[in-house]
Amino acid sequence: MDLLLLLLLLLMMLLVSQPVSGKLRMKCPLNLDHQNEEKPWNYYRPGDLLISIVISPSTIRPATLPFNIAPSSQIQFILPYEIERTIFNLEMVNEKTQLLHNLTLGYNIHDNYSNTLGTSDALLDMLSTGEANVPNYGCGRKDNLLALLDGAVEDISIQMSTLGGPYKVPQVSERIASEALSDKSQFPFFHPMFPTEGFQYPAIVQLLLHFGWTLIGLFAPETEKGENFMRTFTSMLVRNRICVVISQQFSRTGHTPPLRDAISKWRQVNVFVHLLEYESPFNRILPFHLTFEGLPGPIQGKVWIMAVVGSYVLGKDRLLKYVHSIWSFPLQWKKDWQNDDAFKIGFFLESDFQELYFHCSVSKHTFSVKGRRRCTQKAPQENQEKKNMVWIINTGTSYSVIKILAHTSASEFQRRRKKGEERLGGPKLQPWKFHPFLEKSELFNLSLLKVYLDQNGVIVADLDIISRVVLPKEDPINKHLGSFERQRLTISQDAMSQLKLLNKSLPQSKCVEKCHPGFVKKARDGEPVCCYDCDPCPEGTISTQEDTDKCTKCPDDQYPIKNQVQCIPKIITSLSYEEHLSIILISFALLLFLTTGFVLIIFLKYLETPIVKANNRDLSFILLVSLLLCFLSSFFFIGHPRKATCLLRQTVFSIVFSVAVSSVLAKTITVVLAFLASKPGNKVRRWLGKSLANSIILSCSGVQVLICALWLGVFPPFPDSDLHSQPGEIVLQCNEGSVTMFYVVLGYMGFLAAICFTVAFLSRNLPGAFNEAKLITFSMLVFCSVWASFLPTYLSTKGKYMVAVQVFSILASSAGLLGCIFFPKCYIIILRPDLNTKEHLITKTME
């Protein structure tokens, strides 16, 4: 029975193995030569934990690669620095027993020879846990792959992530990754240690803006990366108002399109931004050098900004004739980077390296397509004699990754042991357990470079700004011009001063000179936005910066100085008593007030004389008193406006003037009625008397009182400030509350004056002694002329001068009434008393 079961088991194994083997034989493999047995396929060391590593360190990409030859057979092997650096870092972690808790970290390092086919072979080997390169087929070797350390170029990193993603193996990259790999929905298991491509673009943009380089040339290779650079970087420049007027992509085949026309048109472009991939700066400078050689006139040295992370070694060369300097942006190191134990490592030449540390052999499994030369580590690196060793700087990036992977693995083992989950052969740790740890920011703290996560969780880095300044007949010198830290640009003023001492001041690269403060940019039709004219800022606005796009309006309580670069507080002003204009108006008002008082005294003294009695002396006294009040009302308009003065000045002025005009109207009507009453049989005599005059005054002025009462009740005037009428001044004034009511009051007063003028004009030739009709006609003519000219003058002035115009109109119209009506009478009373007799009155009447 046992024998039968054993035979059945063997038969099942045979049935299972045959299809697999058949499938492998049925495949049509490429006609590839075997791997070069002189060059290793991978370096291997067994351990409790295994990390697989794919690097592209030791190859030079050929121009063409035939399809029927193995990748490694055509590639020149240079030096396994990346491999030894990684092994060195692994040994350092293995030495830290407290970190690994007596576990051993193994590795499986593959060189993909910078080739996608080599990468596929390497991944096939890594994902196959058995000895045969068949994924998911475990037989023989039982390596447990926990993580994949990616040291390949960015295009190959995408291929690795695509192949390793289904197995959920964390892929940690220690190189600048493609922007496409930042998409977590497509590559959820990719963990970069460096920012994605293009992270130095903001530094370049800020650098261009800092030096005012707004007119640039942009160049890139005709590759996918070059197209991404052109698209992404150009949009950033456009957003910052930087114009790309020369834009060109270069073919990798060496063909260079003509640049002469573009460079001839934009000779003022002195800054070129270049994206380099594999070519050297000299290869890119060559076509420009040839173009500049053919241009007439002197050519200013150009600034070449390399949009890559790293630096270049330059020597004296004729191609640098038209180069001012070449700028690069290497990553910053932390301050204590030289004290780190991962700073300096030594490496041997290839033969010594393999002979001392590894046992290499060629192996070929039955299920494998090709044979491989594997090198297994035979002794710790630090125990070997360090002869023929060269010391180099280690970035510590792979050390940081290996350290965090080791710590994560050891922590998981400890957790399982505490829970009693140990099994025969040791617990198997799954690779996806690493993902939560690799997403933490602590990973970047272990790096010797200033790489960190920003507030959005995006990996960014601090950069140095290095300029290789080209000197005539000397080697270029390196100048540390500044840094780009925490997304802020800092330029060293000492370095800029040194450039001036070397007579290498930075050139300008813009279409026009900058617009100075006080001016605003005005775009030119049909030209880039960087080409513009400079116009002065509009009135009431300023610009405090150069090349501003829009002038800023000053606050209401401030105004711009003459050159429109600064706003200063406005002066608070009003028609105060201290001003010269106010003093003149007050002097006239007092003089006219005293003159009116003097006339009133004369009339009181000669109260019983015929000339005073003529034409109703009571009306004369009412008119004189109202004129006194008119002159005094002008004082309400002078001085800082207050609530009481704002309420009273217009109403007092309008009511007093209405009384004065009503008195004149009553005088005029009295003259007409007196003439009519002198005719025999006329019944008008009964209307003569004080009652008629008083009725006229009360009724006419009463209407004005009602209008003013309505004005004060509904739209009362109030103190206000005028911020805009006078430049540089805040005029304190009274807001009339309602402009309509103000003009209604003036209109009614003009209506009374017009009636009075009409009646007086019609009765000016009536016979009789001391006929006031002519005097009233002249007085009303003056009165109406003053207030008719008041309206346009008032509307055309602003601020305190509007108040001055009204005060002048009050004084002038009142003086016209006083002079035209009372001065002739005073002349007779004082200088011609012989005419101021009853006999003269009778004689004139009889005539």
XYZ file of C-alpha atoms in Angstrom, residues 392-811:
420
model
C 35.567 58.196 -1.928
C 32.590 60.037 -0.485
C 29.495 58.003 0.313
C 26.144 59.794 0.105
C 24.733 57.575 2.829
C 21.440 57.208 0.990
C 21.547 53.436 0.598
C 22.857 53.221 4.155
C 19.780 55.070 5.391
C 17.453 52.805 3.442
C 19.202 49.627 4.536
C 19.196 50.779 8.138
C 15.469 51.467 8.215
C 14.732 48.161 6.451
C 16.846 46.287 8.969
C 15.194 48.045 11.888
C 11.742 47.314 10.499
C 12.561 43.640 9.948
C 14.020 43.216 13.412
C 11.013 44.902 15.006
C 8.644 42.563 13.213
C 10.663 39.516 14.301
C 10.603 40.680 17.899
C 6.847 41.180 17.766
C 6.315 37.656 16.434
C 8.605 36.074 18.982
C 6.766 37.772 21.825
C 3.472 36.419 20.513
C 4.909 32.908 20.096
C 4.582 32.883 16.317
C 7.998 31.304 15.732
C 7.939 28.312 13.469
C 10.431 25.800 12.229
C 12.896 27.510 9.925
C 12.172 30.944 11.313
C 9.199 33.202 10.774
C 8.619 34.406 7.250
C 8.288 38.153 7.020
C 6.164 39.403 4.133
C 7.511 42.332 2.083
C 4.360 44.431 2.301
C 4.980 44.855 6.043
C 7.567 47.503 5.138
C 5.243 49.976 3.444
C 3.950 51.838 6.541
C 7.501 52.357 7.782
C 8.850 53.580 4.475
C 6.186 56.287 4.244
C 7.345 57.970 7.468
C 9.474 61.101 7.436
C 12.026 59.569 9.846
C 13.556 57.806 6.869
C 14.814 61.110 5.476
C 16.367 62.158 8.780
C 18.967 59.410 8.364
C 20.213 60.783 5.050
C 23.372 62.888 4.903
C 21.678 65.094 2.299
C 19.077 67.736 3.126
C 16.060 65.855 1.859
C 12.735 66.214 3.657
C 8.958 66.167 3.292
C 7.140 69.447 2.914
C 3.750 70.297 4.432
C 2.010 68.461 1.586
C 4.006 65.282 2.076
C 6.039 65.866 -1.115
C 9.756 65.119 -1.089
C 11.867 68.234 -1.587
C 15.531 69.048 -1.056
C 17.769 71.990 -0.291
C 20.164 73.000 -3.052
C 23.396 74.908 -3.394
C 23.850 77.344 -6.260
C 27.260 76.911 -7.846
C 28.551 79.082 -10.678
C 31.594 78.136 -12.695
C 32.847 81.511 -13.827
C 34.836 81.504 -17.056
C 37.988 83.646 -16.984
C 40.089 84.507 -20.025
C 43.112 82.226 -20.430
C 42.477 80.604 -17.037
C 40.568 77.641 -15.701
C 36.978 78.415 -14.622
C 36.610 79.079 -10.922
C 33.796 77.819 -8.718
C 31.714 80.356 -6.843
C 29.104 79.431 -4.260
C 26.554 82.134 -5.102
C 23.795 81.100 -2.727
C 21.365 78.403 -1.736
C 17.761 77.325 -2.091
C 16.579 76.198 1.335
C 13.018 75.510 2.422
C 11.864 76.763 -0.990
C 13.467 80.188 -0.425
C 16.297 81.626 -2.453
C 19.305 83.229 -0.746
C 22.056 84.987 -2.703
C 25.453 85.687 -1.144
C 26.306 89.363 -1.469
C 29.964 88.595 -0.799
C 30.056 86.298 -3.812
C 28.400 88.961 -5.967
C 31.005 91.473 -4.817
C 33.761 89.052 -5.789
C 32.278 88.740 -9.261
C 32.488 92.513 -9.632
C 36.135 92.466 -8.560
C 36.769 89.837 -11.242
C 35.064 92.131 -13.779
C 32.440 89.404 -14.245
C 29.278 91.199 -13.202
C 26.159 89.355 -14.236
C 24.709 90.385 -17.606
C 21.170 91.619 -18.070
C 18.679 89.533 -19.980
C 15.498 91.484 -20.575
C 13.680 93.245 -23.383
C 13.638 96.745 -21.864
C 15.070 98.540 -18.892
C 13.052 98.259 -15.731
C 10.226 100.629 -14.917
C 11.177 102.727 -11.916
C 8.829 103.266 -8.969
C 6.113 105.707 -9.873
C 5.631 104.105 -13.279
C 3.546 101.178 -14.521
C 4.212 98.688 -17.298
C 2.219 99.065 -20.505
C 2.310 96.126 -22.908
C 3.417 96.595 -26.495
C 1.172 95.269 -29.206
C 2.446 92.170 -30.950
C 5.398 91.583 -28.611
C 5.981 89.300 -25.598
C 4.734 90.439 -22.227
C 8.333 91.070 -21.180
C 8.546 93.876 -23.751
C 6.654 96.902 -22.494
C 6.682 100.681 -22.077
C 6.721 102.615 -18.820
C 3.878 105.067 -18.191
C 3.463 107.299 -15.121
C 0.936 106.093 -12.590
C -2.501 107.723 -12.869
C -3.377 110.532 -10.506
C -3.947 109.391 -6.946
C -1.967 106.147 -7.344
C 1.593 105.063 -6.626
C 3.989 102.238 -7.398
C 6.699 101.407 -4.891
C 8.401 98.587 -6.779
C 10.160 98.274 -10.072
C 8.375 96.755 -13.059
C 4.976 96.860 -11.422
C 1.947 95.762 -13.422
C -0.575 97.901 -11.580
C -0.409 101.116 -9.608
C -1.839 101.142 -6.102
C -4.438 103.661 -5.071
C -3.601 105.645 -1.961
C -5.960 105.402 1.019
C -8.585 108.114 1.238
C -6.723 109.912 4.004
C -3.418 109.901 2.092
C -2.134 111.188 -1.236
C 0.927 110.492 -3.420
C 3.970 112.691 -3.405
C 5.162 114.325 -6.616
C 7.053 111.345 -8.051
C 4.213 108.973 -7.045
C 6.335 106.532 -5.080
C 4.866 107.057 -1.635
C 1.581 107.967 0.038
C 1.700 110.565 2.802
C -1.099 111.737 5.119
C -3.295 114.513 3.805
C -3.392 117.884 5.537
C -6.612 118.564 7.425
C -7.859 121.992 6.426
C -10.927 124.219 6.416
C -11.807 127.887 5.914
C -10.342 128.717 9.308
C -9.948 132.141 10.844
C -6.176 131.987 10.503
C -6.130 131.766 6.706
C -5.466 134.855 4.629
C -8.658 134.392 2.626
C -10.686 134.170 5.822
C -9.025 137.295 7.234
C -9.907 139.245 4.085
C -13.528 138.076 4.165
C -13.843 138.828 7.891
C -12.370 142.292 7.359
C -14.908 143.099 4.654
C -17.744 141.680 6.761
C -16.778 143.835 9.762
C -16.319 146.899 7.588
C -19.715 146.468 5.981
C -21.294 145.696 9.348
C -19.878 148.924 10.802
C -20.933 150.866 7.738
C -24.487 149.545 8.048
C -24.468 150.431 11.710
C -23.270 153.913 10.851
C -26.112 154.311 8.304
C -28.586 153.082 10.889
C -27.296 155.672 13.377
C -27.646 158.433 10.774
C -31.207 157.384 10.040
C -32.035 157.314 13.739
C -30.507 160.759 14.223
C -32.419 162.213 11.283
C -35.515 160.240 12.002
C -37.933 163.142 11.411
C -36.428 164.439 8.211
C -38.431 164.120 4.999
C -35.940 161.856 3.262
C -36.076 159.360 6.108
C -39.847 159.511 6.361
C -40.276 159.052 2.618
C -41.059 155.530 1.420
C -41.873 154.137 4.871
C -39.013 154.612 7.328
C -40.054 151.485 9.247
C -39.202 149.379 6.215
C -35.875 151.190 5.993
C -35.050 150.239 9.597
C -36.129 146.605 9.009
C -33.931 146.488 5.908
C -30.938 147.970 7.740
C -31.277 145.536 10.635
C -31.613 142.586 8.240
C -28.481 143.768 6.391
C -26.631 143.882 9.708
C -27.659 140.282 10.313
C -26.680 139.327 6.765
C -23.134 140.571 7.342
C -22.972 138.744 10.662
C -24.316 135.488 9.140
C -21.130 135.191 7.093
C -19.282 134.308 10.307
C -21.195 130.993 10.450
C -19.333 129.893 7.308
C -15.823 130.590 8.621
C -13.962 128.315 11.047
C -14.024 124.569 11.691
C -17.513 123.273 11.050
C -19.439 122.039 14.058
C -22.863 120.585 14.414
C -24.476 123.853 15.579
C -22.876 125.993 12.877
C -23.775 123.458 10.173
C -27.432 123.524 11.289
C -27.654 127.318 11.516
C -25.562 128.845 8.778
C -27.681 128.085 5.713
C -30.998 128.551 7.491
C -29.992 131.842 9.169
C -28.538 133.163 5.929
C -31.610 132.238 3.868
C -34.175 133.576 6.372
C -32.325 136.864 6.972
C -31.871 137.432 3.273
C -35.539 136.628 2.679
C -36.466 139.310 5.220
C -34.145 141.812 3.484
C -35.518 141.059 0.027
C -39.083 141.074 1.377
C -38.437 144.544 2.849
C -37.193 145.801 -0.488
C -40.220 144.260 -2.176
C -42.494 145.950 0.354
C -40.759 149.269 -0.337
C -41.296 148.813 -4.060
C -44.959 147.965 -3.695
C -45.396 150.947 -1.356
C -43.949 153.303 -3.977
C -46.319 151.967 -6.617
C -49.348 152.173 -4.339
C -48.402 155.698 -3.204
C -48.338 156.861 -6.844
C -51.639 155.239 -7.568
C -53.164 156.709 -4.405
C -52.238 160.228 -5.487
C -54.634 160.015 -8.416
C -58.113 161.368 -7.733
C -60.813 158.770 -7.121
C -58.385 155.883 -6.739
C -59.345 153.461 -3.949
C -55.792 152.184 -3.444
C -55.193 154.687 -0.648
C -56.891 152.385 1.823
C -54.198 149.735 1.251
C -51.417 152.055 2.275
C -50.058 151.719 5.786
C -47.915 149.556 8.051
C -50.225 146.571 7.836
C -49.519 145.999 4.136
C -45.758 146.228 4.548
C -45.746 143.937 7.537
C -47.952 141.438 5.712
C -45.573 141.343 2.759
C -42.551 140.800 4.981
C -44.188 138.144 7.148
C -45.724 136.202 4.292
C -42.643 136.192 2.061
C -40.162 135.386 4.792
C -42.601 132.935 6.409
C -42.480 130.704 3.328
C -38.673 130.594 3.633
C -38.969 129.706 7.317
C -41.236 126.757 6.449
C -38.783 125.528 3.793
C -35.880 125.746 6.264
C -37.888 123.955 8.949
C -38.603 121.133 6.522
C -34.931 121.012 5.587
C -33.757 120.777 9.210
C -36.396 118.218 10.081
C -35.864 115.794 7.203
C -32.334 116.372 5.858
C -30.373 118.227 8.562
C -26.859 119.379 7.621
C -23.953 117.818 9.530
C -20.155 118.168 9.806
C -18.312 116.161 7.170
C -14.901 115.859 5.543
C -14.117 116.072 1.846
C -11.317 113.618 1.016
C -11.173 113.972 -2.747
C -11.837 117.500 -3.941
C -8.411 118.917 -3.067
C -5.254 116.834 -3.677
C -3.282 116.406 -0.511
C -5.990 117.871 1.706
C -8.883 116.693 3.855
C -11.321 119.587 3.824
C -13.575 119.855 6.860
C -16.935 121.165 5.748
C -20.649 121.007 6.352
C -22.577 118.465 4.403
C -25.807 120.175 3.415
C -27.783 116.995 3.966
C -29.825 117.597 0.849
C -28.499 119.478 -2.147
C -32.046 119.778 -3.445
C -33.201 121.663 -0.368
C -30.189 123.963 -0.639
C -31.107 124.928 -4.191
C -34.803 125.253 -3.262
C -33.834 127.849 -0.641
C -31.672 129.754 -3.130
C -34.341 129.468 -5.772
C -37.023 130.960 -3.553
C -34.743 133.834 -2.628
C -34.045 134.441 -6.299
C -37.763 134.320 -7.003
C -38.402 137.130 -4.508
C -35.504 139.142 -5.939
C -36.821 138.717 -9.487
C -40.308 139.958 -8.515
C -38.811 142.917 -6.669
C -36.573 143.800 -9.613
C -39.466 143.572 -12.055
C -41.770 145.798 -10.008
C -39.013 148.337 -9.335
C -37.972 148.432 -12.967
C -41.542 149.096 -14.101
C -42.005 151.911 -11.559
C -38.602 153.528 -11.916
C -39.946 156.563 -13.845
C -42.827 157.390 -11.531
C -42.867 161.129 -10.561
C -42.297 162.255 -6.996
C -39.557 163.344 -4.687
C -37.231 160.780 -3.253
C -38.635 158.021 -5.466
C -36.760 154.838 -4.379
C -37.852 152.811 -7.419
C -34.694 153.670 -9.324
C -32.492 152.899 -6.337
C -34.250 149.584 -5.752
C -33.889 148.730 -9.441
C -30.127 149.198 -9.278
C -29.871 147.347 -5.963
C -31.856 144.356 -7.284
C -29.791 144.393 -10.472
C -26.639 144.073 -8.358
C -28.271 141.488 -6.113
C -29.457 139.280 -8.971
C -26.134 139.612 -10.833
C -24.208 138.451 -7.780
C -26.337 135.388 -7.160
C -26.639 134.547 -10.855
C -22.834 134.395 -11.079
C -22.717 132.538 -7.769
C -24.106 129.260 -9.157
C -21.486 128.513 -11.869
C -18.691 129.748 -9.656
C -19.885 127.660 -6.718
C -20.178 124.525 -8.828
C -16.747 124.976 -10.406
C -14.865 125.300 -7.112
C -14.079 122.600 -4.564
C -13.424 122.301 -0.883
C -13.115 125.352 1.252
C -13.230 127.668 -1.764
C -16.897 126.791 -2.240
C -17.534 128.247 1.211
C -15.489 131.323 0.351
C -17.567 131.889 -2.803
C -20.782 131.786 -0.792
C -19.422 134.190 1.845
C -18.298 136.561 -0.895
C -21.760 136.402 -2.510
C -23.414 137.183 0.819
C -21.194 140.194 1.387
